């Protein structure tokens, strides 16, 4: 079965995956690289993966929260995102002017001049990772209980990284579990999900490797941060070849933040010391694309062992 899929992939490689996804109607063009519509079939796979992740974590008693894909600008600033990833951030701007400003706006539209000059930043920014809106909410609740906290999140996220690789979208969904507590609790959580996530992807018959990784910190100072993150083993990614064998794609991430968010937000352990946090992130579109690339663009023809857990 895997053989057939591999051959089919080799035969059609002349056409880039993104174009094949458009032709099959699985993704829908919007005119912007990395911003796509999804077909019903694509969404059924995404939903199947989402449900499967829920089933795998069912007995852990995570508290589910769904935030909208925008978060508070002040929380975003306090989180430090602009220090580390200014190049990826997306801010929501709106027209906040008077009649005269509106007239000026209309003139710009008519003459084809830049109409955005009068747009003002709102109190909302686009969520860069599903867990970012959570930390201030958790901090508000006061000290953690002795066994810490566990959350289940899912959100559309925005990152300004336009690309022709279908796996690098500007708007995509991230499913996450987030653990807060003692270093031992959060490290154990990350290890459990590293094993569960790997087993889930292996059961899909996907070729994969789990590797140390780093976030794309901005600039020269960022290189040092990225290096530290790698050396300290704070981030691991589960990579699957999708666009190319040489540069496999991170489909799942396993992050140990140490006390970064605990300190930033004043989240305290039961004994009053700073809480540690960790999160596991599932890239729902990326997992879907890994499956489509591996098993073919028609999910009805996928092997039963893949369709069944996804209830396809
Ligand atoms: P990160 O916070 O970068 O570790 O992202 C968490 C997960 O989201 C990754 O493991 C990917 O599966 C997914 N992801 C990150 N960036 C993108 C993107 N530009 N397009 C689609 N999925 C993404
Ligand atoms: Zn996270």
PDB file of C-alpha atoms and ligand atoms in Angstrom, residues 129-132 135 174 176 178 255 257 279-280, ligand 2:
ATOM      1  CA  UNK A 129       0.325  30.541  18.533  1.00  0.00           C
ATOM      2  CA  UNK A 130      -2.716  28.974  20.159  1.00  0.00           C
ATOM      3  CA  UNK A 131      -1.267  29.210  23.667  1.00  0.00           C
ATOM      4  CA  UNK A 132      -0.443  32.937  23.718  1.00  0.00           C
ATOM      5  CA  UNK A 135      -1.095  32.663  30.005  1.00  0.00           C
ATOM      6  CA  UNK A 174      -2.820  24.855  15.798  1.00  0.00           C
ATOM      7  CA  UNK A 176      -2.351  22.463  21.598  1.00  0.00           C
ATOM      8  CA  UNK A 178      -0.510  23.304  27.570  1.00  0.00           C
ATOM      9  CA  UNK A 255       8.122  23.038  23.704  1.00  0.00           C
ATOM     10  CA  UNK A 257       9.388  27.214  28.051  1.00  0.00           C
ATOM     11  CA  UNK A 279       3.100  22.949  25.267  1.00  0.00           C
ATOM     12  CA  UNK A 280       2.612  20.439  22.489  1.00  0.00           C
TER      13      UNK A 280
HETATM   14 ZN1  LIG B   2       2.224  26.794  22.657  1.00  0.00          ZN
END
